[in-house]
Tab-separated table of C-alpha atoms in Angstrom:
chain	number	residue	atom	x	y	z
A	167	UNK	CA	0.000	0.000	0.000
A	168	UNK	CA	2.673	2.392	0.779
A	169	UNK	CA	4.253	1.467	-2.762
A	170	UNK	CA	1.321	2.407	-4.581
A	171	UNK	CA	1.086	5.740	-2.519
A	172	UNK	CA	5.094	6.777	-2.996
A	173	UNK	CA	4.090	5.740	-6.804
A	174	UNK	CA	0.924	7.508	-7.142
A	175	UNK	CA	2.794	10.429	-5.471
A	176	UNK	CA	5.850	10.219	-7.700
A	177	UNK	CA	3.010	10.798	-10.906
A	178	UNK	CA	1.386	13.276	-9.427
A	179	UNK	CA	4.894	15.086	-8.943
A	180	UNK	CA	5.896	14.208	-12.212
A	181	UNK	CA	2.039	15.428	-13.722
A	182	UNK	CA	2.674	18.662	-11.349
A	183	UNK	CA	6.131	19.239	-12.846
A	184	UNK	CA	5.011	18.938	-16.303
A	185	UNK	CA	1.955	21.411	-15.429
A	186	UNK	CA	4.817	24.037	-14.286
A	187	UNK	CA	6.737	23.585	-17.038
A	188	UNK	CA	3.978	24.274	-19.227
A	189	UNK	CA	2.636	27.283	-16.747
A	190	UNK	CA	6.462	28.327	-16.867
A	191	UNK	CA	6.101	28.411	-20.742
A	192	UNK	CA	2.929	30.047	-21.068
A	193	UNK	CA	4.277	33.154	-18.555
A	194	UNK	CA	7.480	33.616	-21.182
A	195	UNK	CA	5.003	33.706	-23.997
A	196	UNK	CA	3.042	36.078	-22.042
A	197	UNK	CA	6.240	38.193	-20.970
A	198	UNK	CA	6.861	38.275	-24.566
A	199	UNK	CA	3.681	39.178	-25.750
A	200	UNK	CA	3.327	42.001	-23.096
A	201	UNK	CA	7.198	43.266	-24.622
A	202	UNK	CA	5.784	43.019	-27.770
A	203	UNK	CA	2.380	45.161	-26.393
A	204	UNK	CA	4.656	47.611	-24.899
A	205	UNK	CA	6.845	48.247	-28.029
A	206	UNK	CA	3.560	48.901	-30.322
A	207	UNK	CA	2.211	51.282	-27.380
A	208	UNK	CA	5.557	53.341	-27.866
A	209	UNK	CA	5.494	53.374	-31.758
A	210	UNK	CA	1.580	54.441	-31.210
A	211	UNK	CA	3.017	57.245	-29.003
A	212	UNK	CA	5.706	58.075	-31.508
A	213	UNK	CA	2.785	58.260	-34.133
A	214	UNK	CA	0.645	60.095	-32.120
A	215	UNK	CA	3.447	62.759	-31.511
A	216	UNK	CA	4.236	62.752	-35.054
A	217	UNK	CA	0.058	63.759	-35.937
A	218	UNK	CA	-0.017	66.249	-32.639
A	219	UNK	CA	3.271	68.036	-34.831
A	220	UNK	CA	1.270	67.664	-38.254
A	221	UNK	CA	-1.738	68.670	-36.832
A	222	UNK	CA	0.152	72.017	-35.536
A	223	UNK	CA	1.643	72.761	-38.862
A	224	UNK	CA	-1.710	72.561	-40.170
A	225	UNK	CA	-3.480	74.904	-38.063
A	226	UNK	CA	-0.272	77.053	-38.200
A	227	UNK	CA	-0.975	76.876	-42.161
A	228	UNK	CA	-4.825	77.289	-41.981
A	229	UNK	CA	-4.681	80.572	-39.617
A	230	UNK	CA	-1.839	81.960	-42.597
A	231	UNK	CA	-4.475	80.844	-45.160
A	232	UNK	CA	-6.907	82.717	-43.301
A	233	UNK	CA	-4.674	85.916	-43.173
A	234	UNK	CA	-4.173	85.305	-47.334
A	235	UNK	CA	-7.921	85.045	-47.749
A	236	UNK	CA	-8.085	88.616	-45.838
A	237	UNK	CA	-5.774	90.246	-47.914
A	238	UNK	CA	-7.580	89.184	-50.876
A	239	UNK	CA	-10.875	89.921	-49.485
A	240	UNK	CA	-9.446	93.416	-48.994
A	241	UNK	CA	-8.112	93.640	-52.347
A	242	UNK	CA	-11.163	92.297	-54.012
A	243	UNK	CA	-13.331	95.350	-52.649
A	244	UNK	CA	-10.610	97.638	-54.145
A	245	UNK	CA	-10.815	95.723	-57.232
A	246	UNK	CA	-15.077	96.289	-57.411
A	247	UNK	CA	-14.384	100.400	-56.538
A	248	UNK	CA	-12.364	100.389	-59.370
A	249	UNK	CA	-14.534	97.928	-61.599
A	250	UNK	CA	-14.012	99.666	-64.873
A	251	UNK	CA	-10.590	99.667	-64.692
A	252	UNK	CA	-10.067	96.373	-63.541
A	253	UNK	CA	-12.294	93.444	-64.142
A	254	UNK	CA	-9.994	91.266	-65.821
A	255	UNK	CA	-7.745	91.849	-62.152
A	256	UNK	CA	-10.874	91.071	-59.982
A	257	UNK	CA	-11.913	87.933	-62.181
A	258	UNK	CA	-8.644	86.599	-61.493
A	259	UNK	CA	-8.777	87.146	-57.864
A	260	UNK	CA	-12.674	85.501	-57.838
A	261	UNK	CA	-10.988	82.451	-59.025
A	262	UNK	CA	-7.942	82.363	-56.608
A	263	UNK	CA	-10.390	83.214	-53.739
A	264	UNK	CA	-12.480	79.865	-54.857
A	265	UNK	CA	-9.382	77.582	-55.091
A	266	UNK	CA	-8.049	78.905	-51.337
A	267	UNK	CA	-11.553	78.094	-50.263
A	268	UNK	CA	-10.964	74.523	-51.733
A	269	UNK	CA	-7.750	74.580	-50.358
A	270	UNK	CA	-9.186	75.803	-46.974
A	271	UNK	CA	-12.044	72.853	-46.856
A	272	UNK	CA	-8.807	70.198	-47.700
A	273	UNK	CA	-7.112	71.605	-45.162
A	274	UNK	CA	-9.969	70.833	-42.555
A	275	UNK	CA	-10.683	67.643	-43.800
A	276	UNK	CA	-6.902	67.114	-43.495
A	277	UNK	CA	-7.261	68.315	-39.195
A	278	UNK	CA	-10.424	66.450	-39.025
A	279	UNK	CA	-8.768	62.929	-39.828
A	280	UNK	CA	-5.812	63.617	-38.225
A	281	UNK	CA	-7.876	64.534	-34.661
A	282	UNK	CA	-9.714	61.339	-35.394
A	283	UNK	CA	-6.909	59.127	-35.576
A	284	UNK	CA	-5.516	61.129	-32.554
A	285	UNK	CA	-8.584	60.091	-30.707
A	286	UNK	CA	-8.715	56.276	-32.127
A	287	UNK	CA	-4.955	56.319	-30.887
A	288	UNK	CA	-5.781	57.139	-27.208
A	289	UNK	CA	-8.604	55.082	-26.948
A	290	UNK	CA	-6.528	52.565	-27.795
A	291	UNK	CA	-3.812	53.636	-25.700
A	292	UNK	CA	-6.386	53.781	-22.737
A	293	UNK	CA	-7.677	49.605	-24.123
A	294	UNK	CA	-4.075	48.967	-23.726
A	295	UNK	CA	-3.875	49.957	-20.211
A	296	UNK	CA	-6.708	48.048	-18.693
A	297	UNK	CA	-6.937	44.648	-16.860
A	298	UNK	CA	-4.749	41.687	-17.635
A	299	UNK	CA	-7.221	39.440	-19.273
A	300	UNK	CA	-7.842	42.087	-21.775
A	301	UNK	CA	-4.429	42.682	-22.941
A	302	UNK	CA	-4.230	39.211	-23.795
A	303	UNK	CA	-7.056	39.547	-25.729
A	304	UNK	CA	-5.387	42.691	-27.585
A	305	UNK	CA	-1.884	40.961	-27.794
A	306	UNK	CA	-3.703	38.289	-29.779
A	307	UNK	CA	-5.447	40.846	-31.996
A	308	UNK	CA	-2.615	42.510	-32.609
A	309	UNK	CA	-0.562	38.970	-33.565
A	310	UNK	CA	-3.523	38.152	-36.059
A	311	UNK	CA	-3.170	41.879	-37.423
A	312	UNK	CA	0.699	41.207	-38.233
A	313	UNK	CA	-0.338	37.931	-39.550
């Protein structure tokens, strides 16, 4: 009897051991995965950086569209006081005032997609940062994305 217990306790070791082994195995994939996690989190920083500094330039070049569009506002109503003189000039400036409108519409477009990404970025960012059992579920979604 105390054969078959030392023997039924040397499987249950050896069934233990292998269940560690394979625990053991599962944590370094984990660990890996989470590295893995934590180096797309940083390039999604680095990106998100990158579309705050694009997003600046474009305001920055929206508010000096904005200043252009004065100007020719301004010399647009010159252009009509002087009508006679100058309708070929004010034509002209009709048409350029149309394509910086364009240009002005692109341009928000253009912000618009970039503050949407911004925002798809940190919600992922804040996904990325909840409970355990959910990054595992991200880490997996993110493998089948590479794949």
């Amino acid at each position: 009897a105390l054969l078959e217990e030392k023997a039924s306790a040397e499987a249950n070791a050896s069934a233990l051991t292998e269940e560690k082994k394979k625990l053991d195995s599962m944590n370094a994939d984990m660990i890996d995965q989470l590295k893995t996690l934590a180096k797309e989190k940083e390039a999604i920083e680095s990106e998100k950086t990158e579309l705050l500094r694009e997003k600046a330039l474009l305001e920055t070049d929206a508010a000096d569209t904005r200043c252009q569009v004065q100007a020719l506002l301004e010399e647009k109503a010159s252009a009509e006081a002087n009508a006679s003189a100058l309708t070929e000039e004010k034509k002209k400036l009709d048409s350029m005032n149309a394509d910086m409108i364009d240009q002005l519409k692109t341009l928000a477009k253009e912000k618009e997609a970039i503050e949407s990404e911004k925002t798809e970025l940190l919600r992922e960012k804040a996904l990325l940062e909840t409970d355990a059992a959910d990054t595992r579920c991200q880490v997996q979604a993110l493998l089948e994305e590479k794949a």
